[in-house]
Protein backbone atom coordinates (compact mmCIF):
# COMPACT_ATOMS: atom_id res chain seq x y z
CA UNK A 1 0.00 0.00 0.00
CA UNK A 2 1.40 3.40 -0.92
CA UNK A 3 2.07 6.02 1.72
CA UNK A 4 -0.44 8.42 0.22
CA UNK A 5 -3.11 5.72 0.32
CA UNK A 6 -2.41 5.12 4.00
CA UNK A 7 -2.62 8.83 4.81
CA UNK A 8 -5.78 9.31 2.77
CA UNK A 9 -7.49 6.28 4.31
CA UNK A 10 -6.56 7.46 7.81
CA UNK A 11 -8.02 10.89 7.07
CA UNK A 12 -11.12 9.35 5.49
CA UNK A 13 -11.70 7.27 8.60
CA UNK A 14 -11.46 10.31 10.86
CA UNK A 15 -13.62 12.48 8.58
CA UNK A 16 -16.24 9.74 8.40
CA UNK A 17 -16.64 9.95 12.17
CA UNK A 18 -17.36 13.69 12.05
CA UNK A 19 -21.12 13.95 12.22
CA UNK A 20 -23.02 16.55 10.22
CA UNK A 21 -24.82 18.95 12.48
CA UNK A 22 -27.67 21.24 11.58
CA UNK A 23 -26.78 23.77 14.24
CA UNK A 24 -23.08 23.78 14.98
CA UNK A 25 -22.60 25.94 18.04
CA UNK A 26 -19.79 28.41 17.43
CA UNK A 27 -17.34 29.08 20.23
CA UNK A 28 -17.70 32.55 21.65
CA UNK A 29 -14.00 33.03 22.39
CA UNK A 30 -10.86 31.40 21.18
CA UNK A 31 -7.34 31.92 22.51
CA UNK A 32 -4.83 31.81 19.65
CA UNK A 33 -1.89 32.58 21.93
CA UNK A 34 -1.59 28.84 22.58
CA UNK A 35 -0.85 28.52 18.87
CA UNK A 36 1.71 31.35 18.94
CA UNK A 37 -0.97 33.58 17.35
CA UNK A 38 -0.83 31.38 14.24
CA UNK A 39 2.83 32.18 13.63
CA UNK A 40 5.37 29.39 13.34
CA UNK A 41 8.36 29.60 15.69
CA UNK A 42 10.52 27.57 13.33
CA UNK A 43 11.99 29.50 10.41
CA UNK A 44 11.66 26.53 8.05
CA UNK A 45 7.92 26.26 8.73
CA UNK A 46 7.60 30.01 8.24
CA UNK A 47 9.18 29.53 4.83
CA UNK A 48 6.91 26.59 3.96
CA UNK A 49 3.93 28.63 5.09
CA UNK A 50 4.89 31.43 2.70
CA UNK A 51 5.68 29.13 -0.22
CA UNK A 52 2.45 27.13 0.21
CA UNK A 53 0.31 30.21 0.97
CA UNK A 54 -1.51 28.58 3.86
CA UNK A 55 -4.63 30.38 5.06
CA UNK A 56 -4.07 30.06 8.79
CA UNK A 57 -7.07 32.26 9.54
CA UNK A 58 -9.14 29.42 8.10
CA UNK A 59 -7.70 27.21 10.85
CA UNK A 60 -8.94 29.69 13.45
CA UNK A 61 -12.32 29.68 11.72
CA UNK A 62 -12.47 25.88 11.83
CA UNK A 63 -11.71 26.07 15.54
CA UNK A 64 -14.31 28.67 16.37
CA UNK A 65 -17.12 27.81 13.93
CA UNK A 66 -16.75 24.04 13.44
CA UNK A 67 -15.35 23.20 16.91
CA UNK A 68 -12.21 21.67 15.40
CA UNK A 69 -9.55 20.98 18.02
CA UNK A 70 -6.81 23.13 16.54
CA UNK A 71 -4.70 22.66 19.66
CA UNK A 72 -3.69 19.34 18.10
CA UNK A 73 -1.31 21.46 16.02
CA UNK A 74 0.05 23.40 19.02
CA UNK A 75 3.47 21.73 18.93
CA UNK A 76 3.82 22.59 15.26
CA UNK A 77 3.47 26.31 15.93
CA UNK A 78 5.61 26.39 19.07
CA UNK A 79 8.46 23.96 18.47
CA UNK A 80 11.87 24.82 17.15
CA UNK A 81 12.55 21.34 15.75
CA UNK A 82 12.35 20.60 12.05
CA UNK A 83 12.19 16.82 11.97
CA UNK A 84 10.21 14.31 9.97
CA UNK A 85 7.37 14.07 12.50
CA UNK A 86 6.85 17.85 12.53
CA UNK A 87 6.99 17.93 8.72
CA UNK A 88 4.25 15.27 8.59
CA UNK A 89 2.19 17.32 11.06
CA UNK A 90 2.64 20.32 8.75
CA UNK A 91 1.38 18.17 5.89
CA UNK A 92 -1.68 17.23 7.96
CA UNK A 93 -2.33 20.92 8.63
CA UNK A 94 -2.00 21.76 4.94
CA UNK A 95 -4.37 18.93 3.98
CA UNK A 96 -7.00 20.01 6.53
CA UNK A 97 -6.81 23.59 5.25
CA UNK A 98 -7.13 22.49 1.63
CA UNK A 99 -10.18 20.38 2.43
CA UNK A 100 -11.68 23.30 4.36
CA UNK A 101 -11.08 25.63 1.41
CA UNK A 102 -13.07 23.22 -0.75
CA UNK A 103 -15.95 23.53 1.72
CA UNK A 104 -15.80 19.91 2.82
CA UNK A 105 -16.23 20.81 6.49
CA UNK A 106 -19.11 23.29 6.09
CA UNK A 107 -21.93 22.39 8.46
CA UNK A 108 -19.96 19.68 10.27
CA UNK A 109 -19.15 19.55 13.94
CA UNK A 110 -15.47 18.60 13.87
CA UNK A 111 -15.05 18.18 17.62
CA UNK A 112 -14.72 14.40 17.21
CA UNK A 113 -11.97 14.73 14.58
CA UNK A 114 -8.68 13.82 16.26
CA UNK A 115 -5.25 13.94 14.64
CA UNK A 116 -3.33 13.47 17.87
CA UNK A 117 -3.57 9.69 17.51
CA UNK A 118 -1.95 9.68 14.06
CA UNK A 119 1.80 9.31 14.34
CA UNK A 120 3.28 8.65 10.92
CA UNK A 121 6.91 8.58 12.01
CA UNK A 122 6.98 5.56 14.30
CA UNK A 123 8.92 3.26 11.99
CA UNK A 124 12.44 2.73 13.39
CA UNK A 125 12.49 6.14 15.08
CA UNK A 126 12.60 7.88 11.71
CA UNK A 127 10.35 10.65 13.08
CA UNK A 128 13.31 12.16 14.95
CA UNK A 129 15.42 12.60 11.83
CA UNK A 130 16.59 16.23 11.81
CA UNK A 131 15.75 17.70 8.41
CA UNK A 132 17.85 20.80 9.21
CA UNK A 133 20.90 18.67 8.44
CA UNK A 134 19.78 18.57 4.80
CA UNK A 135 19.41 22.35 4.42
CA UNK A 136 22.41 24.16 2.99
CA UNK A 137 23.25 26.90 5.51
CA UNK A 138 24.20 29.26 2.69
CA UNK A 139 20.49 29.35 1.77
CA UNK A 140 19.37 30.64 5.17
CA UNK A 141 19.66 34.36 4.19
CA UNK A 142 17.50 33.71 1.11
CA UNK A 143 14.94 31.83 3.21
CA UNK A 144 14.87 34.71 5.68
CA UNK A 145 14.39 37.22 2.87
CA UNK A 146 11.41 35.28 1.46
CA UNK A 147 9.81 35.19 4.92
CA UNK A 148 10.36 38.91 5.51
CA UNK A 149 9.03 39.81 2.06
CA UNK A 150 5.86 37.84 2.69
CA UNK A 151 5.33 39.52 6.07
CA UNK A 152 5.67 42.97 4.46
CA UNK A 153 3.22 42.06 1.68
CA UNK A 154 0.60 40.82 4.19
CA UNK A 155 0.80 44.05 6.20
mmCIF file of C-alpha atoms in Angstrom:
data_model
loop_
_atom_site.group_PDB
_atom_site.id
_atom_site.type_symbol
_atom_site.label_atom_id
_atom_site.label_comp_id
_atom_site.label_asym_id
_atom_site.label_seq_id
_atom_site.Cartn_x
_atom_site.Cartn_y
_atom_site.Cartn_z
ATOM 1 C CA UNK A 1 0.000 0.000 0.000
ATOM 2 C CA UNK A 2 1.396 3.399 -0.919
ATOM 3 C CA UNK A 3 2.073 6.017 1.725
ATOM 4 C CA UNK A 4 -0.442 8.422 0.217
ATOM 5 C CA UNK A 5 -3.105 5.717 0.320
ATOM 6 C CA UNK A 6 -2.412 5.122 3.997
ATOM 7 C CA UNK A 7 -2.616 8.830 4.806
ATOM 8 C CA UNK A 8 -5.781 9.311 2.767
ATOM 9 C CA UNK A 9 -7.487 6.278 4.310
ATOM 10 C CA UNK A 10 -6.562 7.463 7.812
ATOM 11 C CA UNK A 11 -8.022 10.887 7.068
ATOM 12 C CA UNK A 12 -11.119 9.346 5.490
ATOM 13 C CA UNK A 13 -11.701 7.269 8.599
ATOM 14 C CA UNK A 14 -11.457 10.308 10.857
ATOM 15 C CA UNK A 15 -13.616 12.478 8.575
ATOM 16 C CA UNK A 16 -16.242 9.744 8.400
ATOM 17 C CA UNK A 17 -16.644 9.953 12.169
ATOM 18 C CA UNK A 18 -17.357 13.692 12.054
ATOM 19 C CA UNK A 19 -21.122 13.954 12.222
ATOM 20 C CA UNK A 20 -23.025 16.552 10.224
ATOM 21 C CA UNK A 21 -24.815 18.950 12.479
ATOM 22 C CA UNK A 22 -27.665 21.237 11.581
ATOM 23 C CA UNK A 23 -26.779 23.766 14.240
ATOM 24 C CA UNK A 24 -23.079 23.779 14.975
ATOM 25 C CA UNK A 25 -22.597 25.936 18.039
ATOM 26 C CA UNK A 26 -19.787 28.414 17.430
ATOM 27 C CA UNK A 27 -17.345 29.079 20.226
ATOM 28 C CA UNK A 28 -17.700 32.555 21.653
ATOM 29 C CA UNK A 29 -14.005 33.033 22.389
ATOM 30 C CA UNK A 30 -10.861 31.400 21.183
ATOM 31 C CA UNK A 31 -7.336 31.923 22.511
ATOM 32 C CA UNK A 32 -4.832 31.810 19.655
ATOM 33 C CA UNK A 33 -1.887 32.581 21.934
ATOM 34 C CA UNK A 34 -1.591 28.843 22.580
ATOM 35 C CA UNK A 35 -0.845 28.520 18.867
ATOM 36 C CA UNK A 36 1.706 31.346 18.938
ATOM 37 C CA UNK A 37 -0.970 33.581 17.351
ATOM 38 C CA UNK A 38 -0.830 31.380 14.244
ATOM 39 C CA UNK A 39 2.832 32.177 13.633
ATOM 40 C CA UNK A 40 5.372 29.394 13.336
ATOM 41 C CA UNK A 41 8.358 29.601 15.693
ATOM 42 C CA UNK A 42 10.522 27.570 13.333
ATOM 43 C CA UNK A 43 11.989 29.496 10.408
ATOM 44 C CA UNK A 44 11.656 26.531 8.050
ATOM 45 C CA UNK A 45 7.918 26.264 8.729
ATOM 46 C CA UNK A 46 7.600 30.015 8.241
ATOM 47 C CA UNK A 47 9.178 29.532 4.826
ATOM 48 C CA UNK A 48 6.908 26.589 3.963
ATOM 49 C CA UNK A 49 3.932 28.632 5.087
ATOM 50 C CA UNK A 50 4.894 31.435 2.695
ATOM 51 C CA UNK A 51 5.675 29.130 -0.224
ATOM 52 C CA UNK A 52 2.455 27.127 0.215
ATOM 53 C CA UNK A 53 0.307 30.213 0.973
ATOM 54 C CA UNK A 54 -1.511 28.582 3.858
ATOM 55 C CA UNK A 55 -4.631 30.382 5.059
ATOM 56 C CA UNK A 56 -4.072 30.061 8.788
ATOM 57 C CA UNK A 57 -7.075 32.259 9.538
ATOM 58 C CA UNK A 58 -9.138 29.422 8.104
ATOM 59 C CA UNK A 59 -7.697 27.213 10.846
ATOM 60 C CA UNK A 60 -8.939 29.694 13.448
ATOM 61 C CA UNK A 61 -12.324 29.685 11.723
ATOM 62 C CA UNK A 62 -12.469 25.878 11.830
ATOM 63 C CA UNK A 63 -11.714 26.065 15.545
ATOM 64 C CA UNK A 64 -14.310 28.674 16.368
ATOM 65 C CA UNK A 65 -17.119 27.807 13.927
ATOM 66 C CA UNK A 66 -16.753 24.035 13.443
ATOM 67 C CA UNK A 67 -15.352 23.196 16.907
ATOM 68 C CA UNK A 68 -12.214 21.673 15.397
ATOM 69 C CA UNK A 69 -9.549 20.978 18.025
ATOM 70 C CA UNK A 70 -6.812 23.132 16.542
ATOM 71 C CA UNK A 71 -4.696 22.662 19.658
ATOM 72 C CA UNK A 72 -3.689 19.344 18.102
ATOM 73 C CA UNK A 73 -1.308 21.462 16.017
ATOM 74 C CA UNK A 74 0.048 23.398 19.021
ATOM 75 C CA UNK A 75 3.469 21.732 18.927
ATOM 76 C CA UNK A 76 3.822 22.589 15.263
ATOM 77 C CA UNK A 77 3.470 26.313 15.932
ATOM 78 C CA UNK A 78 5.612 26.388 19.073
ATOM 79 C CA UNK A 79 8.464 23.962 18.468
ATOM 80 C CA UNK A 80 11.869 24.822 17.148
ATOM 81 C CA UNK A 81 12.548 21.341 15.748
ATOM 82 C CA UNK A 82 12.350 20.596 12.052
ATOM 83 C CA UNK A 83 12.188 16.822 11.970
ATOM 84 C CA UNK A 84 10.207 14.312 9.965
ATOM 85 C CA UNK A 85 7.373 14.075 12.501
ATOM 86 C CA UNK A 86 6.852 17.850 12.527
ATOM 87 C CA UNK A 87 6.987 17.929 8.723
ATOM 88 C CA UNK A 88 4.255 15.270 8.594
ATOM 89 C CA UNK A 89 2.189 17.323 11.058
ATOM 90 C CA UNK A 90 2.638 20.318 8.755
ATOM 91 C CA UNK A 91 1.377 18.173 5.886
ATOM 92 C CA UNK A 92 -1.679 17.227 7.962
ATOM 93 C CA UNK A 93 -2.330 20.916 8.632
ATOM 94 C CA UNK A 94 -2.001 21.756 4.944
ATOM 95 C CA UNK A 95 -4.366 18.933 3.981
ATOM 96 C CA UNK A 96 -6.995 20.013 6.529
ATOM 97 C CA UNK A 97 -6.814 23.592 5.252
ATOM 98 C CA UNK A 98 -7.128 22.489 1.627
ATOM 99 C CA UNK A 99 -10.184 20.381 2.431
ATOM 100 C CA UNK A 100 -11.678 23.299 4.362
ATOM 101 C CA UNK A 101 -11.083 25.634 1.412
ATOM 102 C CA UNK A 102 -13.068 23.222 -0.747
ATOM 103 C CA UNK A 103 -15.951 23.532 1.722
ATOM 104 C CA UNK A 104 -15.803 19.914 2.815
ATOM 105 C CA UNK A 105 -16.229 20.810 6.486
ATOM 106 C CA UNK A 106 -19.105 23.289 6.095
ATOM 107 C CA UNK A 107 -21.928 22.385 8.456
ATOM 108 C CA UNK A 108 -19.961 19.684 10.266
ATOM 109 C CA UNK A 109 -19.148 19.553 13.935
ATOM 110 C CA UNK A 110 -15.467 18.600 13.874
ATOM 111 C CA UNK A 111 -15.049 18.179 17.623
ATOM 112 C CA UNK A 112 -14.721 14.398 17.207
ATOM 113 C CA UNK A 113 -11.973 14.734 14.578
ATOM 114 C CA UNK A 114 -8.685 13.820 16.260
ATOM 115 C CA UNK A 115 -5.253 13.938 14.636
ATOM 116 C CA UNK A 116 -3.331 13.468 17.872
ATOM 117 C CA UNK A 117 -3.573 9.685 17.506
ATOM 118 C CA UNK A 118 -1.953 9.676 14.064
ATOM 119 C CA UNK A 119 1.799 9.306 14.339
ATOM 120 C CA UNK A 120 3.278 8.652 10.919
ATOM 121 C CA UNK A 121 6.906 8.580 12.015
ATOM 122 C CA UNK A 122 6.982 5.564 14.304
ATOM 123 C CA UNK A 123 8.918 3.264 11.994
ATOM 124 C CA UNK A 124 12.438 2.734 13.388
ATOM 125 C CA UNK A 125 12.490 6.141 15.079
ATOM 126 C CA UNK A 126 12.598 7.877 11.713
ATOM 127 C CA UNK A 127 10.350 10.648 13.076
ATOM 128 C CA UNK A 128 13.307 12.159 14.946
ATOM 129 C CA UNK A 129 15.425 12.599 11.826
ATOM 130 C CA UNK A 130 16.588 16.229 11.806
ATOM 131 C CA UNK A 131 15.754 17.701 8.412
ATOM 132 C CA UNK A 132 17.846 20.797 9.209
ATOM 133 C CA UNK A 133 20.896 18.675 8.443
ATOM 134 C CA UNK A 134 19.778 18.568 4.803
ATOM 135 C CA UNK A 135 19.411 22.351 4.415
ATOM 136 C CA UNK A 136 22.409 24.156 2.992
ATOM 137 C CA UNK A 137 23.250 26.896 5.507
ATOM 138 C CA UNK A 138 24.204 29.261 2.685
ATOM 139 C CA UNK A 139 20.489 29.349 1.772
ATOM 140 C CA UNK A 140 19.374 30.639 5.174
ATOM 141 C CA UNK A 141 19.656 34.357 4.186
ATOM 142 C CA UNK A 142 17.498 33.709 1.110
ATOM 143 C CA UNK A 143 14.941 31.832 3.209
ATOM 144 C CA UNK A 144 14.868 34.711 5.684
ATOM 145 C CA UNK A 145 14.389 37.218 2.869
ATOM 146 C CA UNK A 146 11.413 35.275 1.464
ATOM 147 C CA UNK A 147 9.807 35.188 4.915
ATOM 148 C CA UNK A 148 10.362 38.910 5.506
ATOM 149 C CA UNK A 149 9.032 39.807 2.057
ATOM 150 C CA UNK A 150 5.856 37.839 2.692
ATOM 151 C CA UNK A 151 5.325 39.522 6.066
ATOM 152 C CA UNK A 152 5.672 42.967 4.464
ATOM 153 C CA UNK A 153 3.217 42.059 1.676
ATOM 154 C CA UNK A 154 0.604 40.822 4.187
ATOM 155 C CA UNK A 155 0.798 44.052 6.201
#
